[in-house]
């Protein structure tokens, strides 16, 4: 699987992961509340600069944004068709700013740091019996690692279709992609269970059960 993290020693890399995630949440709220094109354009430009500071070299960092840029352009295009060009432009700038902020955090934070923050944040839920903190952090970590792998598989399937002279249609691409992803997910789940990585503890026998076993013994 592919990691979105870019090794480095810049200012963003040295910040604690918890601080970066909290700052991302706050900045996302600010971006969502910005009303005009000018402010959103400024936010998107600042977010791009922040991302380029975290992801080096610049050319490679920009190339890595191509799938994200395509998705944002698609959403903005549909918004422009349904709600008008001005709303489409607002959607383009808002989504770009949000995505670039998230990309900056992801590029400067290791997967282990992400998982440690998620596990600490989920401890109260574990005490309430609502979730297992270690399993929750593992699920988030796998999702972060698996997402770029899904994009790579999509491009490989699309290139295979083009090599066979077939037109690229969502119907013909989604099926093979889903099968490939599900097979990989099943293999990862089997490997996790085989190694006992998940945080589930084996249920301990109750006192009544142990007492019954003791009474059953001669």
Short mmCIF file of C-alpha atoms in Angstrom, two decimals:
data_model
loop_
_atom_site.label_atom_id
_atom_site.label_comp_id
_atom_site.label_asym_id
_atom_site.label_seq_id
_atom_site.Cartn_x
_atom_site.Cartn_y
_atom_site.Cartn_z
CA UNK A 1 0.00 0.00 0.00
CA UNK A 2 1.01 3.60 -0.59
CA UNK A 3 1.56 6.24 2.09
CA UNK A 4 0.55 9.88 1.65
CA UNK A 5 3.26 10.97 4.09
CA UNK A 6 6.27 12.85 2.67
CA UNK A 7 9.42 12.56 4.79
CA UNK A 8 10.89 15.87 5.84
CA UNK A 9 11.99 18.07 8.71
CA UNK A 10 10.07 21.26 8.02
CA UNK A 11 8.00 23.31 10.45
CA UNK A 12 4.82 21.32 9.76
CA UNK A 13 6.61 18.02 10.29
CA UNK A 14 7.83 19.14 13.71
CA UNK A 15 4.39 20.14 14.99
CA UNK A 16 2.51 17.60 17.16
CA UNK A 17 -0.04 15.57 15.24
CA UNK A 18 -2.83 16.42 17.69
CA UNK A 19 -2.21 20.14 17.21
CA UNK A 20 -2.26 19.77 13.42
CA UNK A 21 -5.54 17.84 13.44
CA UNK A 22 -7.17 20.31 15.81
CA UNK A 23 -5.93 23.23 13.69
CA UNK A 24 -7.27 21.50 10.57
CA UNK A 25 -10.73 21.24 12.16
CA UNK A 26 -10.69 24.92 13.12
CA UNK A 27 -9.43 26.10 9.73
CA UNK A 28 -11.98 23.93 7.94
CA UNK A 29 -14.72 25.66 9.90
CA UNK A 30 -13.29 29.04 8.93
CA UNK A 31 -13.11 28.09 5.24
CA UNK A 32 -16.70 26.82 5.26
CA UNK A 33 -17.87 30.15 6.69
CA UNK A 34 -16.04 32.39 4.19
CA UNK A 35 -18.62 34.16 2.00
CA UNK A 36 -16.87 35.66 -1.04
CA UNK A 37 -14.74 34.58 -3.97
CA UNK A 38 -11.84 36.82 -2.96
CA UNK A 39 -11.49 35.40 0.54
CA UNK A 40 -11.87 31.83 -0.71
CA UNK A 41 -9.25 32.41 -3.40
CA UNK A 42 -6.87 33.75 -0.75
CA UNK A 43 -7.58 30.76 1.49
CA UNK A 44 -6.94 28.34 -1.38
CA UNK A 45 -3.65 30.07 -2.25
CA UNK A 46 -2.48 29.98 1.38
CA UNK A 47 -3.48 26.32 1.66
CA UNK A 48 -1.52 25.53 -1.52
CA UNK A 49 1.54 27.27 -0.11
CA UNK A 50 1.19 25.33 3.12
CA UNK A 51 0.95 22.06 1.22
CA UNK A 52 3.99 22.82 -0.91
CA UNK A 53 5.97 23.58 2.25
CA UNK A 54 5.14 20.13 3.58
CA UNK A 55 5.42 18.11 0.36
CA UNK A 56 8.68 18.29 -1.56
CA UNK A 57 9.82 18.35 -4.32
CA UNK A 58 7.27 20.79 -5.70
CA UNK A 59 6.74 19.04 -9.05
CA UNK A 60 6.11 15.68 -7.42
CA UNK A 61 3.76 17.30 -4.90
CA UNK A 62 1.73 18.91 -7.68
CA UNK A 63 1.54 15.65 -9.64
CA UNK A 64 0.20 13.92 -6.54
CA UNK A 65 -2.71 16.36 -6.53
CA UNK A 66 -4.00 15.34 -9.97
CA UNK A 67 -6.64 12.82 -8.82
CA UNK A 68 -7.82 15.24 -6.15
CA UNK A 69 -7.96 18.11 -8.63
CA UNK A 70 -10.00 16.00 -11.05
CA UNK A 71 -12.55 15.14 -8.35
CA UNK A 72 -12.87 18.76 -7.23
CA UNK A 73 -13.25 19.98 -10.83
CA UNK A 74 -15.95 17.38 -11.44
CA UNK A 75 -17.94 18.43 -8.38
CA UNK A 76 -17.51 22.13 -9.20
CA UNK A 77 -18.61 21.50 -12.79
CA UNK A 78 -21.81 19.79 -11.68
CA UNK A 79 -22.45 22.61 -9.21
CA UNK A 80 -22.00 25.17 -11.98
CA UNK A 81 -24.47 23.31 -14.21
CA UNK A 82 -27.09 22.95 -11.50
CA UNK A 83 -26.71 26.20 -9.55
CA UNK A 84 -24.84 28.57 -11.86
CA UNK A 85 -21.22 29.57 -12.59
CA UNK A 86 -20.82 31.68 -9.45
CA UNK A 87 -21.78 28.81 -7.15
CA UNK A 88 -19.53 26.51 -9.16
CA UNK A 89 -16.59 28.85 -8.63
CA UNK A 90 -17.32 29.07 -4.91
CA UNK A 91 -17.44 25.28 -4.69
CA UNK A 92 -14.17 24.99 -6.61
CA UNK A 93 -12.31 27.41 -4.32
CA UNK A 94 -13.85 26.10 -1.09
CA UNK A 95 -13.17 22.45 -1.86
CA UNK A 96 -9.65 23.28 -3.06
CA UNK A 97 -8.83 25.11 0.17
CA UNK A 98 -10.22 22.29 2.33
CA UNK A 99 -8.47 19.56 0.32
CA UNK A 100 -5.12 21.36 0.32
CA UNK A 101 -5.25 21.94 4.08
CA UNK A 102 -5.98 18.25 4.62
CA UNK A 103 -3.21 17.29 2.17
CA UNK A 104 -0.72 19.47 4.06
CA UNK A 105 -1.54 17.74 7.33
CA UNK A 106 -1.44 14.29 5.73
CA UNK A 107 1.88 14.95 3.99
CA UNK A 108 3.54 16.08 7.22
CA UNK A 109 2.13 13.47 9.62
CA UNK A 110 3.07 9.80 9.74
CA UNK A 111 0.45 7.11 9.88
CA UNK A 112 1.62 6.08 13.34
CA UNK A 113 1.09 9.63 14.61
CA UNK A 114 -2.42 9.70 13.17
CA UNK A 115 -3.28 6.38 14.80
CA UNK A 116 -1.88 7.44 18.17
CA UNK A 117 -4.02 10.61 18.17
CA UNK A 118 -7.16 8.70 17.16
CA UNK A 119 -6.54 6.10 19.85
CA UNK A 120 -6.10 8.74 22.56
CA UNK A 121 -9.22 10.59 21.41
CA UNK A 122 -11.25 7.36 21.44
CA UNK A 123 -10.30 6.40 25.01
CA UNK A 124 -13.45 8.01 26.49
CA UNK A 125 -15.60 6.01 24.07
CA UNK A 126 -13.81 2.85 25.15
CA UNK A 127 -14.50 3.60 28.81
CA UNK A 128 -18.19 3.99 27.95
CA UNK A 129 -18.13 0.67 26.11
CA UNK A 130 -19.01 2.28 22.77
CA UNK A 131 -15.84 1.47 20.83
CA UNK A 132 -12.43 -0.13 21.14
CA UNK A 133 -9.83 2.64 20.83
CA UNK A 134 -7.11 0.45 19.27
CA UNK A 135 -9.49 -1.02 16.68
CA UNK A 136 -10.85 2.41 15.79
CA UNK A 137 -7.37 3.85 15.25
CA UNK A 138 -6.42 0.82 13.17
CA UNK A 139 -9.49 1.30 10.97
CA UNK A 140 -8.68 4.96 10.37
CA UNK A 141 -5.04 4.13 9.65
CA UNK A 142 -5.97 1.46 7.13
CA UNK A 143 -8.39 3.85 5.41
CA UNK A 144 -5.67 6.49 5.07
CA UNK A 145 -3.21 3.97 3.67
CA UNK A 146 -5.71 2.25 1.39
CA UNK A 147 -7.19 5.35 -0.30
CA UNK A 148 -4.20 6.14 -2.55
CA UNK A 149 -3.94 2.44 -3.37
CA UNK A 150 -7.54 2.55 -4.64
CA UNK A 151 -6.64 5.46 -6.92
CA UNK A 152 -3.63 3.55 -8.23
CA UNK A 153 -5.80 0.52 -8.98
CA UNK A 154 -8.32 2.72 -10.77
CA UNK A 155 -5.63 4.18 -13.01
CA UNK A 156 -4.25 0.69 -13.76
CA UNK A 157 -7.71 -0.58 -14.76
CA UNK A 158 -8.33 2.50 -16.90
CA UNK A 159 -4.98 2.07 -18.67
CA UNK A 160 -5.77 -1.60 -19.30
CA UNK A 161 -9.09 -0.63 -20.89
CA UNK A 162 -7.37 1.96 -23.08
CA UNK A 163 -4.72 -0.56 -24.14
CA UNK A 164 -7.49 -2.91 -25.33
CA UNK A 165 -9.13 -0.07 -27.25
CA UNK A 166 -12.17 0.04 -24.99
CA UNK A 167 -13.95 3.27 -24.11
CA UNK A 168 -13.68 4.38 -20.52
CA UNK A 169 -17.13 4.01 -18.98
CA UNK A 170 -17.91 4.10 -15.23
CA UNK A 171 -19.95 0.91 -15.57
CA UNK A 172 -17.00 -1.06 -16.97
CA UNK A 173 -14.49 0.41 -14.48
CA UNK A 174 -16.39 0.21 -11.18
CA UNK A 175 -16.92 -3.56 -11.30
CA UNK A 176 -13.25 -4.62 -11.64
CA UNK A 177 -12.22 -1.89 -9.20
CA UNK A 178 -14.67 -3.07 -6.53
CA UNK A 179 -13.59 -6.69 -6.95
CA UNK A 180 -9.92 -5.75 -6.69
CA UNK A 181 -10.47 -3.56 -3.62
CA UNK A 182 -12.60 -6.14 -1.82
CA UNK A 183 -10.04 -8.87 -2.46
CA UNK A 184 -7.27 -6.68 -1.07
CA UNK A 185 -9.40 -5.73 1.94
CA UNK A 186 -10.17 -9.38 2.64
CA UNK A 187 -6.47 -10.29 2.42
CA UNK A 188 -5.56 -7.44 4.81
CA UNK A 189 -8.28 -8.47 7.27
CA UNK A 190 -7.06 -12.08 7.22
CA UNK A 191 -3.48 -10.95 7.80
CA UNK A 192 -4.56 -8.76 10.72
CA UNK A 193 -6.53 -11.57 12.36
CA UNK A 194 -3.72 -14.07 11.76
CA UNK A 195 -1.22 -11.82 13.53
CA UNK A 196 -3.59 -10.84 16.34
CA UNK A 197 -3.03 -7.14 15.64
CA UNK A 198 -6.52 -6.00 16.53
CA UNK A 199 -7.15 -4.86 20.06
CA UNK A 200 -9.87 -7.34 20.92
CA UNK A 201 -9.06 -9.38 23.96
CA UNK A 202 -10.18 -12.93 24.28
CA UNK A 203 -13.18 -13.16 26.50
CA UNK A 204 -12.29 -14.48 29.90
CA UNK A 205 -14.53 -17.19 31.34
CA UNK A 206 -16.95 -15.93 33.92
CA UNK A 207 -16.76 -16.94 37.58
CA UNK A 208 -19.85 -19.07 37.24
CA UNK A 209 -18.32 -20.91 34.30
CA UNK A 210 -15.08 -21.45 36.16
CA UNK A 211 -16.99 -22.60 39.19
CA UNK A 212 -18.96 -25.02 37.09
CA UNK A 213 -15.75 -26.42 35.65
CA UNK A 214 -14.35 -26.85 39.17
CA UNK A 215 -17.49 -28.68 40.31
CA UNK A 216 -17.34 -30.89 37.26
CA UNK A 217 -13.80 -31.97 38.01
CA UNK A 218 -13.56 -35.21 40.01
#
